Short mmCIF file of C-alpha atoms and ligand atoms in Angstrom, two decimals:
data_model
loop_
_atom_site.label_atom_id
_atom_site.label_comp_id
_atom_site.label_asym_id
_atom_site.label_seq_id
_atom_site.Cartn_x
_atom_site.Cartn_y
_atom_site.Cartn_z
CA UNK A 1 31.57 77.51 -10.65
CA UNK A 2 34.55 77.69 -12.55
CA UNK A 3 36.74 74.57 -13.29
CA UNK A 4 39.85 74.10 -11.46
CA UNK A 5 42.94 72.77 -13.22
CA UNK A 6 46.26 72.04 -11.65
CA UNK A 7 48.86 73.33 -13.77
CA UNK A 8 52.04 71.35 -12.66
CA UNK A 9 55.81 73.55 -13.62
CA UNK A 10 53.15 76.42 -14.10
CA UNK A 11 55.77 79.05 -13.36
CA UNK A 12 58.02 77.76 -15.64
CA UNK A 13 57.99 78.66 -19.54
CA UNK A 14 55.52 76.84 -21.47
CA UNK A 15 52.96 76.44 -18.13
CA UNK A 16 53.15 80.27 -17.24
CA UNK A 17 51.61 80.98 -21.06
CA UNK A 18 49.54 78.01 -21.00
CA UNK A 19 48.07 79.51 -16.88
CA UNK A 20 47.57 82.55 -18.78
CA UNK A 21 45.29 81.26 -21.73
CA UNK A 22 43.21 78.94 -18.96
CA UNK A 23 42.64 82.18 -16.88
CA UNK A 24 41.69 83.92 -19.89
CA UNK A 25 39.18 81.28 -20.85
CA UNK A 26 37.46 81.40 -17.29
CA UNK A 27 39.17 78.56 -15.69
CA UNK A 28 40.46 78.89 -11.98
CA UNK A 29 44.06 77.76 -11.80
CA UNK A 30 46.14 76.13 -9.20
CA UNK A 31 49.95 76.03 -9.84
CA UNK A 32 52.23 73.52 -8.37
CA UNK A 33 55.87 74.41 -8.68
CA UNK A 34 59.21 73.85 -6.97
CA UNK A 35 60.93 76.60 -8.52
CA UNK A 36 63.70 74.38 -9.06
CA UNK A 37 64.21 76.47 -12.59
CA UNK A 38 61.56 79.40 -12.40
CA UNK A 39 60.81 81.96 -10.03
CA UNK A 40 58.47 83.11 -8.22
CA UNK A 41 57.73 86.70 -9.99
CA UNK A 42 56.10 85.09 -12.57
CA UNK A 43 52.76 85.07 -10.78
CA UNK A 44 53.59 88.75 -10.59
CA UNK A 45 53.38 88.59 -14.76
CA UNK A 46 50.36 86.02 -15.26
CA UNK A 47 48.50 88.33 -12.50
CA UNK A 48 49.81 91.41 -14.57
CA UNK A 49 48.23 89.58 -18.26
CA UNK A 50 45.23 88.43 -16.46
CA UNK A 51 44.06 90.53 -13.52
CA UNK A 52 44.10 87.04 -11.37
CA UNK A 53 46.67 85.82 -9.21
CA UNK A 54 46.67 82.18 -9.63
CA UNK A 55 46.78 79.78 -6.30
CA UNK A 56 49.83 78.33 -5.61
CA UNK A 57 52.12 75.88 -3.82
CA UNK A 58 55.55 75.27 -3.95
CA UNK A 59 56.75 71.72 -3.17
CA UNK A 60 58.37 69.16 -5.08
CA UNK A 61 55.93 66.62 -6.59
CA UNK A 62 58.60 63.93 -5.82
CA UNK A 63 57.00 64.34 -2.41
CA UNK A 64 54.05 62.03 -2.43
CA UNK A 65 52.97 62.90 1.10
CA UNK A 66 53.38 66.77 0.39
CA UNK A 67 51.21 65.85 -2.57
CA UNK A 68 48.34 63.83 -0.67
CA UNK A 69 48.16 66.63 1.35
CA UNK A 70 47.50 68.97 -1.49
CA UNK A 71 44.71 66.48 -2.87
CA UNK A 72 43.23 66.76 0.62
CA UNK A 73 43.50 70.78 0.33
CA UNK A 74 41.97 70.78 -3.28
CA UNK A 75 39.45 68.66 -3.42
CA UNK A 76 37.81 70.27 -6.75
CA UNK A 77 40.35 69.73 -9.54
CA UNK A 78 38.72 68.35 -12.37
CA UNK A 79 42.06 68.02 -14.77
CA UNK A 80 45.52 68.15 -14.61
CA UNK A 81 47.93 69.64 -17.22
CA UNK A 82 51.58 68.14 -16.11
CA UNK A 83 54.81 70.19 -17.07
CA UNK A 84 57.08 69.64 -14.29
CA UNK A 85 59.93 67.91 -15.08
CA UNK A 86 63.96 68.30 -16.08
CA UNK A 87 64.09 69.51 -19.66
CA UNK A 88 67.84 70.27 -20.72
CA UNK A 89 69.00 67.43 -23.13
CA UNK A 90 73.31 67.68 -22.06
CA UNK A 91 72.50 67.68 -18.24
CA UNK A 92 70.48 65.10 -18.51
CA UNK A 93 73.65 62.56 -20.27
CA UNK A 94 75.66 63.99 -16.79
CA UNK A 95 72.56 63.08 -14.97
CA UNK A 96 70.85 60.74 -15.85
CA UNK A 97 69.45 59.64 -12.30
CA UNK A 98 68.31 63.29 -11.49
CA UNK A 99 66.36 63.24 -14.62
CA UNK A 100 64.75 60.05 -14.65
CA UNK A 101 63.89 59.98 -10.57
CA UNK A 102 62.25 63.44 -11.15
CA UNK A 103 60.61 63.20 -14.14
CA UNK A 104 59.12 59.35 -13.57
CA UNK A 105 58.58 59.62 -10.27
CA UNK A 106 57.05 63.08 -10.63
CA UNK A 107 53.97 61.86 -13.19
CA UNK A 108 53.41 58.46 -11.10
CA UNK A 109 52.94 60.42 -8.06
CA UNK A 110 50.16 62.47 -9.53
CA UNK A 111 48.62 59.20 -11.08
CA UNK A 112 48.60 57.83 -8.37
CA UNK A 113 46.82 60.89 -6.51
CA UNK A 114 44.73 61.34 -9.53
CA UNK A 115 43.69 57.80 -9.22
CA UNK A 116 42.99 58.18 -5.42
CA UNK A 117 41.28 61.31 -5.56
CA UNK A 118 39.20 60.45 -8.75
CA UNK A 119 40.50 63.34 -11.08
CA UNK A 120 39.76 62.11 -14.22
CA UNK A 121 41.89 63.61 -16.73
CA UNK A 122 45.41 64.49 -17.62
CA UNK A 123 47.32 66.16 -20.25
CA UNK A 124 50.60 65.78 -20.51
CA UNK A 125 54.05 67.73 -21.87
CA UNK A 126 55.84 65.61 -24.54
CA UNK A 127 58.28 66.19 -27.29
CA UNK A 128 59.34 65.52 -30.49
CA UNK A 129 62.67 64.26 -29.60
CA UNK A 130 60.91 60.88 -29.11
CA UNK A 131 61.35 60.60 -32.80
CA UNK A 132 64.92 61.15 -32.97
CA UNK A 133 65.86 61.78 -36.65
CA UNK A 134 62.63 60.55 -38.68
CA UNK A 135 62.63 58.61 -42.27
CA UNK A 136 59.81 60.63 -43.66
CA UNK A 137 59.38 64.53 -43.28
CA UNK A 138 57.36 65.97 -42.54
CA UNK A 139 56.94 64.02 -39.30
CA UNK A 140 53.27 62.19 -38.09
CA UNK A 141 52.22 60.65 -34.88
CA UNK A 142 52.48 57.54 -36.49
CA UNK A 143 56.45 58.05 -37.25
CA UNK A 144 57.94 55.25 -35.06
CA UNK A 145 59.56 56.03 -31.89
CA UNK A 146 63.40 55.83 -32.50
CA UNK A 147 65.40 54.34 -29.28
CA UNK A 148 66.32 57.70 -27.24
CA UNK A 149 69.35 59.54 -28.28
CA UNK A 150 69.49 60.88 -24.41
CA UNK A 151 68.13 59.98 -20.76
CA UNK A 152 65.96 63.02 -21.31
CA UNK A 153 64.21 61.83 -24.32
CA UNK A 154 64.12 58.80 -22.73
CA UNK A 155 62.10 59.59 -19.64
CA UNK A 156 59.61 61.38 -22.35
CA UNK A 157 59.08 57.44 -23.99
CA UNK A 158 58.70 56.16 -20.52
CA UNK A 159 56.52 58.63 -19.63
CA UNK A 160 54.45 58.04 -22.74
CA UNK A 161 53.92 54.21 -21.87
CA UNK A 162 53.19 54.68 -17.87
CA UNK A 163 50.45 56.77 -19.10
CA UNK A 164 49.19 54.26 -22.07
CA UNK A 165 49.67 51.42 -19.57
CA UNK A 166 47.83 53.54 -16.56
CA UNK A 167 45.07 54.71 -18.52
CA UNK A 168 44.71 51.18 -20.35
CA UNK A 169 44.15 49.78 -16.47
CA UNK A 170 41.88 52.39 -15.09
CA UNK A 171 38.88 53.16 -17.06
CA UNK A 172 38.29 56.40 -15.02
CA UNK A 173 41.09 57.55 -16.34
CA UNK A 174 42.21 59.44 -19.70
CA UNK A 175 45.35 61.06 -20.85
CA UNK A 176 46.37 63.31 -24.11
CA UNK A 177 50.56 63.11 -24.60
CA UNK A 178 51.37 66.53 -26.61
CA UNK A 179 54.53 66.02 -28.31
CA UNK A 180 56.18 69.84 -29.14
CA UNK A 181 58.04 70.69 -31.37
CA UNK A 182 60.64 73.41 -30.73
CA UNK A 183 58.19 76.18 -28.55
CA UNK A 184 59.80 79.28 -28.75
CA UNK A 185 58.74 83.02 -28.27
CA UNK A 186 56.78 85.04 -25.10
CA UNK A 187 53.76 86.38 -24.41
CA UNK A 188 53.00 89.71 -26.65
CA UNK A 189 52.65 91.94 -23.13
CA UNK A 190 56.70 90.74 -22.27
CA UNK A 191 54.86 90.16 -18.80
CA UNK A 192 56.33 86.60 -19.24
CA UNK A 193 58.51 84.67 -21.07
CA UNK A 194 61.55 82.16 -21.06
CA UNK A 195 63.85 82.57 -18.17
CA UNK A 196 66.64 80.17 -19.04
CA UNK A 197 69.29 80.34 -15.90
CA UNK A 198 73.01 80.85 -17.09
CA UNK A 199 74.04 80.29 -20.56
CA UNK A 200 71.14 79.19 -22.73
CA UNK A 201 71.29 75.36 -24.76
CA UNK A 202 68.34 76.82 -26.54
CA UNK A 203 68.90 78.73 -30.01
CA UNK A 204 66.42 81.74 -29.87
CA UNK A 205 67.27 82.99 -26.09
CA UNK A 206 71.03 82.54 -27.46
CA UNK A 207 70.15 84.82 -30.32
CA UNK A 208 68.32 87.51 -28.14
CA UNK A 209 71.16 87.11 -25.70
CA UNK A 210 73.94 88.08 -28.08
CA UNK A 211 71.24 90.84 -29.55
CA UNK A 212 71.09 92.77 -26.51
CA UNK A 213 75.45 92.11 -26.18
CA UNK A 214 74.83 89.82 -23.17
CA UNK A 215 76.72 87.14 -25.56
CA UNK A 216 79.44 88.21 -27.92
CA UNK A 217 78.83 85.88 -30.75
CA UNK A 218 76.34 82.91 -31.90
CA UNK A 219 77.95 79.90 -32.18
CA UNK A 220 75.78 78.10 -35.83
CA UNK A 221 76.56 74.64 -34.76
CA UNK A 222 77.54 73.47 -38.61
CA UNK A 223 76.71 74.01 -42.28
CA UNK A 224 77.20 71.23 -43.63
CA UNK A 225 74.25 69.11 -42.99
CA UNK A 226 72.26 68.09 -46.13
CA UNK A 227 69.72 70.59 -46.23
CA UNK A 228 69.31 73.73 -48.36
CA UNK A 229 72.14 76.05 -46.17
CA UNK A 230 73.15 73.36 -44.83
CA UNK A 231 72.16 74.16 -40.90
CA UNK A 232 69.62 72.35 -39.05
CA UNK A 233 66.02 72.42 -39.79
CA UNK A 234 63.20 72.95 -37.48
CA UNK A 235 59.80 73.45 -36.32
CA UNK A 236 59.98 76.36 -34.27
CA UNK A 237 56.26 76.95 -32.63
CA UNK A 238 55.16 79.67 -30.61
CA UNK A 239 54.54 79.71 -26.86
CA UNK A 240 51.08 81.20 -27.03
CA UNK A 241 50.04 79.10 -30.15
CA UNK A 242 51.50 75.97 -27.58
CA UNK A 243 49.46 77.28 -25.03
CA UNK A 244 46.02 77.34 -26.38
CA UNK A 245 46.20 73.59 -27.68
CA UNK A 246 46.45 72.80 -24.07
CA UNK A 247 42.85 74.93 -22.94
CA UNK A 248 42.00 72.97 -25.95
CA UNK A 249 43.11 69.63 -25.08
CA UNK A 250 41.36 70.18 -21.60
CA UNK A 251 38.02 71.20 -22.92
CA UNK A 252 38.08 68.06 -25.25
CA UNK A 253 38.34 65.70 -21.90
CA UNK A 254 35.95 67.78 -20.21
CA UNK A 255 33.54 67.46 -22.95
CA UNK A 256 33.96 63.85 -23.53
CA UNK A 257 34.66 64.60 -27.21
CA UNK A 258 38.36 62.27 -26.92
CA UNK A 259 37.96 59.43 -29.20
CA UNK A 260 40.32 57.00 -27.48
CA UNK A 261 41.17 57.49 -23.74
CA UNK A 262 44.90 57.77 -24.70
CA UNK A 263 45.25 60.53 -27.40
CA UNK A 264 48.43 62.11 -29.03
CA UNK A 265 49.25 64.86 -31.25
CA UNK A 266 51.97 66.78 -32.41
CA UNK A 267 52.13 70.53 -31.96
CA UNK A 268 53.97 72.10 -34.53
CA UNK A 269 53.35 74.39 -37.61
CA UNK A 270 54.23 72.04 -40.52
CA UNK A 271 57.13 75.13 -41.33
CA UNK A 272 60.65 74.05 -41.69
CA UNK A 273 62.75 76.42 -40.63
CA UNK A 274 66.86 76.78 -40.46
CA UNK A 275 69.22 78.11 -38.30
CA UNK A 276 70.60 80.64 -40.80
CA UNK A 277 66.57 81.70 -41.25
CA UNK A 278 65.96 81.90 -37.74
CA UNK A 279 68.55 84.60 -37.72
CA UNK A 280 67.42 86.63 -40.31
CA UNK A 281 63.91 86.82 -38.69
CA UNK A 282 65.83 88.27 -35.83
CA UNK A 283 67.77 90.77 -37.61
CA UNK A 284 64.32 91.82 -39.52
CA UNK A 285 62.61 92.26 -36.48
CA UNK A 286 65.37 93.58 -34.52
CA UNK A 287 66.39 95.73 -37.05
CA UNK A 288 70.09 95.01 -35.65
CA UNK A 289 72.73 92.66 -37.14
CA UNK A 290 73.55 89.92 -34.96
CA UNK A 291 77.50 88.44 -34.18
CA UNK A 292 77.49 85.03 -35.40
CA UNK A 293 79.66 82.75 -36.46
CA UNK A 294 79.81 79.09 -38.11
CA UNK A 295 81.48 76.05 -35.40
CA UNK A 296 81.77 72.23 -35.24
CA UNK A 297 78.57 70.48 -34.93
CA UNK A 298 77.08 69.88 -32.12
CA UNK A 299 76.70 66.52 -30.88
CA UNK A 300 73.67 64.54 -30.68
CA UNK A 301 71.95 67.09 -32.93
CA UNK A 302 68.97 66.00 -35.65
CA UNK A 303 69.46 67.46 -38.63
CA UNK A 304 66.02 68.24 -39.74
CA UNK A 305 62.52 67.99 -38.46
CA UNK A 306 59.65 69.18 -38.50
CA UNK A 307 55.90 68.60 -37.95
CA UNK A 308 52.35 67.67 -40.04
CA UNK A 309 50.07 68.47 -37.86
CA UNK A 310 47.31 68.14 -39.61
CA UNK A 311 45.57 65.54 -36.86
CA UNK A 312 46.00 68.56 -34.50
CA UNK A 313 44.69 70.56 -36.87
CA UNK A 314 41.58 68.28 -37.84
CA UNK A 315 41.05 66.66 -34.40
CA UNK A 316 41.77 69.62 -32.30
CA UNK A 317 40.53 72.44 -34.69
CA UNK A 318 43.73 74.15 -33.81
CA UNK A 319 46.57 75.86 -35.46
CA UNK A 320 49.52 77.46 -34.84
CA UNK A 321 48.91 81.13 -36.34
CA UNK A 322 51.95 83.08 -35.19
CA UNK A 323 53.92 84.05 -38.08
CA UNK A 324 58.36 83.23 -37.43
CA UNK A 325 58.49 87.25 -37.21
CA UNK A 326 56.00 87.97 -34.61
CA UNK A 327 57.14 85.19 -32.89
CA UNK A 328 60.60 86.63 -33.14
CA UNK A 329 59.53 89.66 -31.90
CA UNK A 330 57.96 88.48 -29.09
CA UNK A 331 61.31 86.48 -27.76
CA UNK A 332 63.19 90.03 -28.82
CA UNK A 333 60.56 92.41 -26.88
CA UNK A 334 60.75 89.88 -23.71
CA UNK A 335 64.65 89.70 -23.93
CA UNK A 336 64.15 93.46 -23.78
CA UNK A 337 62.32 93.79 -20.86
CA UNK A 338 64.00 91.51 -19.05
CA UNK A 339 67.08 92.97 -19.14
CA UNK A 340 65.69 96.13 -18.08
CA UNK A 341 64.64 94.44 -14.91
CA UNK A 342 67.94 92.54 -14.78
CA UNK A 343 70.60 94.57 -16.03
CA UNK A 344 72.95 93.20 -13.56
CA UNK A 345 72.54 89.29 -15.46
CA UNK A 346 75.40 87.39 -16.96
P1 NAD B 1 60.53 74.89 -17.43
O1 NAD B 1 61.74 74.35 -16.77
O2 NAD B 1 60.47 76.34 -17.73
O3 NAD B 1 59.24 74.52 -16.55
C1 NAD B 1 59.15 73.35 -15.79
C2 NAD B 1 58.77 73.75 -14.38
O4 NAD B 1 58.63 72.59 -13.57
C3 NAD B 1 59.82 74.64 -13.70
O5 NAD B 1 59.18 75.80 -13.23
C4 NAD B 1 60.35 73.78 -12.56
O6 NAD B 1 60.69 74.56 -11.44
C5 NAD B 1 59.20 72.82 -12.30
N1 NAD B 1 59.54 71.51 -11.76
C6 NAD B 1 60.43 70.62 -12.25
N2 NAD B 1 60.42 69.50 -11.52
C7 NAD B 1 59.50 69.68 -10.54
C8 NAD B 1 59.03 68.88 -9.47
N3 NAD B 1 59.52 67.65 -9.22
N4 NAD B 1 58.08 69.38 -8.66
C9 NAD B 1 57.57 70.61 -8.86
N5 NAD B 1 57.98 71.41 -9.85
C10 NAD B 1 58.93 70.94 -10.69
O7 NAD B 1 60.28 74.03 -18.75
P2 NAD B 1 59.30 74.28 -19.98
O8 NAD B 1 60.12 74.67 -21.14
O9 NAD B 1 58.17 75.13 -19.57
O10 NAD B 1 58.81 72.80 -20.24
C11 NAD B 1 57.60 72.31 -19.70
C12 NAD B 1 57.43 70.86 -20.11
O11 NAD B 1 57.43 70.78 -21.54
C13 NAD B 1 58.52 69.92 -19.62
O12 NAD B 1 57.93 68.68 -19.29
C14 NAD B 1 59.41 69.77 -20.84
O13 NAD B 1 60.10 68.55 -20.83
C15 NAD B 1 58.38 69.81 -21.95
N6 NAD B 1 58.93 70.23 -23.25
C16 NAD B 1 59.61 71.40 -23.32
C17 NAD B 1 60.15 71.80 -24.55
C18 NAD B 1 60.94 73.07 -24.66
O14 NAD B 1 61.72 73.21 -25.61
N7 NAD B 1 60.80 74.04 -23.74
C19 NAD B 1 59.97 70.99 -25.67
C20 NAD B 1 59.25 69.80 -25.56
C21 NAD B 1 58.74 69.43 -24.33
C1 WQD B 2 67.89 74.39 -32.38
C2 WQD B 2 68.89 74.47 -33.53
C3 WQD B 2 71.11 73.69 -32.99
C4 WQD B 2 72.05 76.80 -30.10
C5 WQD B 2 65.90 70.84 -27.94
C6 WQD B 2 65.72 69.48 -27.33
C7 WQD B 2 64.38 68.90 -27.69
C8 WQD B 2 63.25 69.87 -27.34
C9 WQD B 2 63.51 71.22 -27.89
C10 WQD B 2 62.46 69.36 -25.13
C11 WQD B 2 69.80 73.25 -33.63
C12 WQD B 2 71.11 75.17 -33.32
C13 WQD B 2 71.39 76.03 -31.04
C14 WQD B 2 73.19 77.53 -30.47
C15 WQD B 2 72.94 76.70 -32.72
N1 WQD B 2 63.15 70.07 -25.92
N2 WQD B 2 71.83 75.98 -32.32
N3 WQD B 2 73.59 77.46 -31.79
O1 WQD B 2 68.17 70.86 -30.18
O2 WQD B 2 66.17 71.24 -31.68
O3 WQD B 2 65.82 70.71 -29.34
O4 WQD B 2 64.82 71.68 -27.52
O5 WQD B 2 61.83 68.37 -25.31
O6 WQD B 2 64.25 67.72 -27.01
O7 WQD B 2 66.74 68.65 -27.83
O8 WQD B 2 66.73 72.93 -29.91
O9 WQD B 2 67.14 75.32 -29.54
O10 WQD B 2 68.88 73.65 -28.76
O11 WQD B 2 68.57 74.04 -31.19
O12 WQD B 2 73.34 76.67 -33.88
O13 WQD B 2 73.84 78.22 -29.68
O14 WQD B 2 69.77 75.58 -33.28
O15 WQD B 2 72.23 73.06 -33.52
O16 WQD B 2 70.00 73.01 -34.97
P1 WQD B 2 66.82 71.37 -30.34
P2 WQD B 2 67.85 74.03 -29.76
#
């Protein structure tokens, strides 16, 4: 028998890819997801990658008695991999309460049912915003945690120690945090892919946006930061390369091969890249030239960062292989397709 995993936010971005790559590797998947920022169709997609539909239910997690029922319904789950939560940095400093009663409440609920229900193992989605602008590039897990520059970031510390504190407490228990670095990209099919509602926040669906003319110009949010053209560095890692560190991370727990029963890592690719860069890679893979156009900063941003993740690389025996082109390409072919679906979008 196959091992089930709940994949919690599974039909949003990074859990849709990461559903896919589980599937692939002969797990059985159950998704929990509110839709509160995906929709349903993308079953349609993982189902269209994989042959398989995964299960799923749609409820809020908030909803511990919802939840306990779900325990009671699957009573085989061996690990959970835990997306679900608010992501978008400015509506989290207008919201601050939204973001941290979802996203706190969200993980203890499932501790608590993974606790009751004796699932042992949890992996969860963290970022590298919890080091705010580092000292030392590139950046390791051992960087110190700057205070949070938003509520968002700030529920991803939190987050971090009711896991260390949880797992420290329960000896049953065991947790790897995976902090991101900036996931961009789709899967190569363009069955799936980002789906950010409105106007992105995010730099490459704002590129592919004003690509296909849905946007009339890219806004480069300054040039005169200290780095070589003087925009903002970063690591920019693709979805699928994200993706498979999780199957990874799962089959580590399930093996027993974890070396402490609170792990860490960074996912990135140790590149650097800028913002001027990122939009040559799109006009090279586009083959179109893109409306852009140099602004103000924007506030609250980091000026550089990037990864070494070389303990993911050692510990995990995983890298992130995707070159910035074909990852490009990806986010262009999905943008594509999308709109084809959607032509009626604004
Ligand atoms: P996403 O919004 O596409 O996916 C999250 C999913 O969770 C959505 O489908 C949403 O409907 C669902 N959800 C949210 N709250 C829920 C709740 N209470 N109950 C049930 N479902 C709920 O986001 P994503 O980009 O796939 O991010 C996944 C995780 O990775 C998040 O925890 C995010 O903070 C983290 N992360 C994302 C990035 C990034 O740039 N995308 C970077 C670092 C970390
Ligand atoms: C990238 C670069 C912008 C849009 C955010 C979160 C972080 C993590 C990843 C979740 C920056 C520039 C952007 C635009 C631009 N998410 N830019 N014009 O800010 O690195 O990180 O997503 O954990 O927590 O903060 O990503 O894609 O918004 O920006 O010039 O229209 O692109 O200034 O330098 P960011 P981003």
């Amino acid at each position: 028998m196959a091992d089930r995993i709940l994949v919690t936010g599974g039909t949003g971005y990074i859990g849709s890819h990461t559903a896919v790559e589980l599937i692939q590797k002969g797990f059985e998947v159950v998704i929990i997801d509110n839709l509160s920022n995906s929709y349903i169709d993308t079953l349609d997609g993982i189902e269209a990658i994989t042959g398989v539909r995964p299960a799923f239910a749609q409820f809020d997690i908030c909803d511990r008695a919802r939840l306990q029922a779900f325990f009671e319904q699957y009573t085989d789950i061996r690990a959970v991999i835990h997306f679900a939560a608010c992501k978008a940095v400015g509506e989290s400093t207008q919201k601050p309460l939204m973001y941290y009663r979802n996203n706190l409440n969200s993980l203890m609920n499932l501790l608590d049912g993974m606790l009751q229900y004796h699932i042992p193992y949890i992996v969860f989605s963290s970022s590298c915003t919890v080091y705010g602008q580092p000292d030392v590039l590139p950046v390791t897990e051992q960087a110190p945690i700057k205070p949070a520059t938003s509520p968002y970031g700030n529920t991803k510390q939190i987050c971090e120690a009711i896991l260390r504190d949880t797992v420290k407490a329960n000896e049953g228990l065991a947790a790897i945090a995976l902090r991101y670095f900036n996931p961009i990209g789709a899967h190569p099919s363009a069955c799936i892919g980002e789906l950010p509602i409105g106007v992105p926040n995010n730099l490459v669906p704002f590129i592919t946006q004003t690509g296909i003319g849905l946007r009339p110009c890219l806004n480069v949010f300054g040039n005169d930061y200290n780095t070589p053209d003087g925009t903002n560095i970063r690591d920019y890692i693709n979805v699928v390369d994200l993706a498979k560190a999780h199957v990874i991370a799962i089959e580590r727990m399930l093996r027993h091969k974890s070396k402490a029963n609170f792990e860490i890592f960074n996912l990135g690719t140790g590149r650097g890249v800028s913002v001027l860069e990122m939009i040559q890679s799109f006009e090279r893979v586009s083959g179109r030239k893109l409306n852009y156009k140099i602004t103000g900063r924007r506030p609250g941003d980091t000026e550089q960062v990037w990864a070494d993740p070389t303990y993911a690389n050692q510990e995990l025996g995983w890298t992130a292989e995707s070159s910035l082109d074909e990852t490009m390409l990806s986010a262009w072919k999905w943008e594509q397709h999308y709109q084809q679906l959607h032509p009626e979008r604004k």
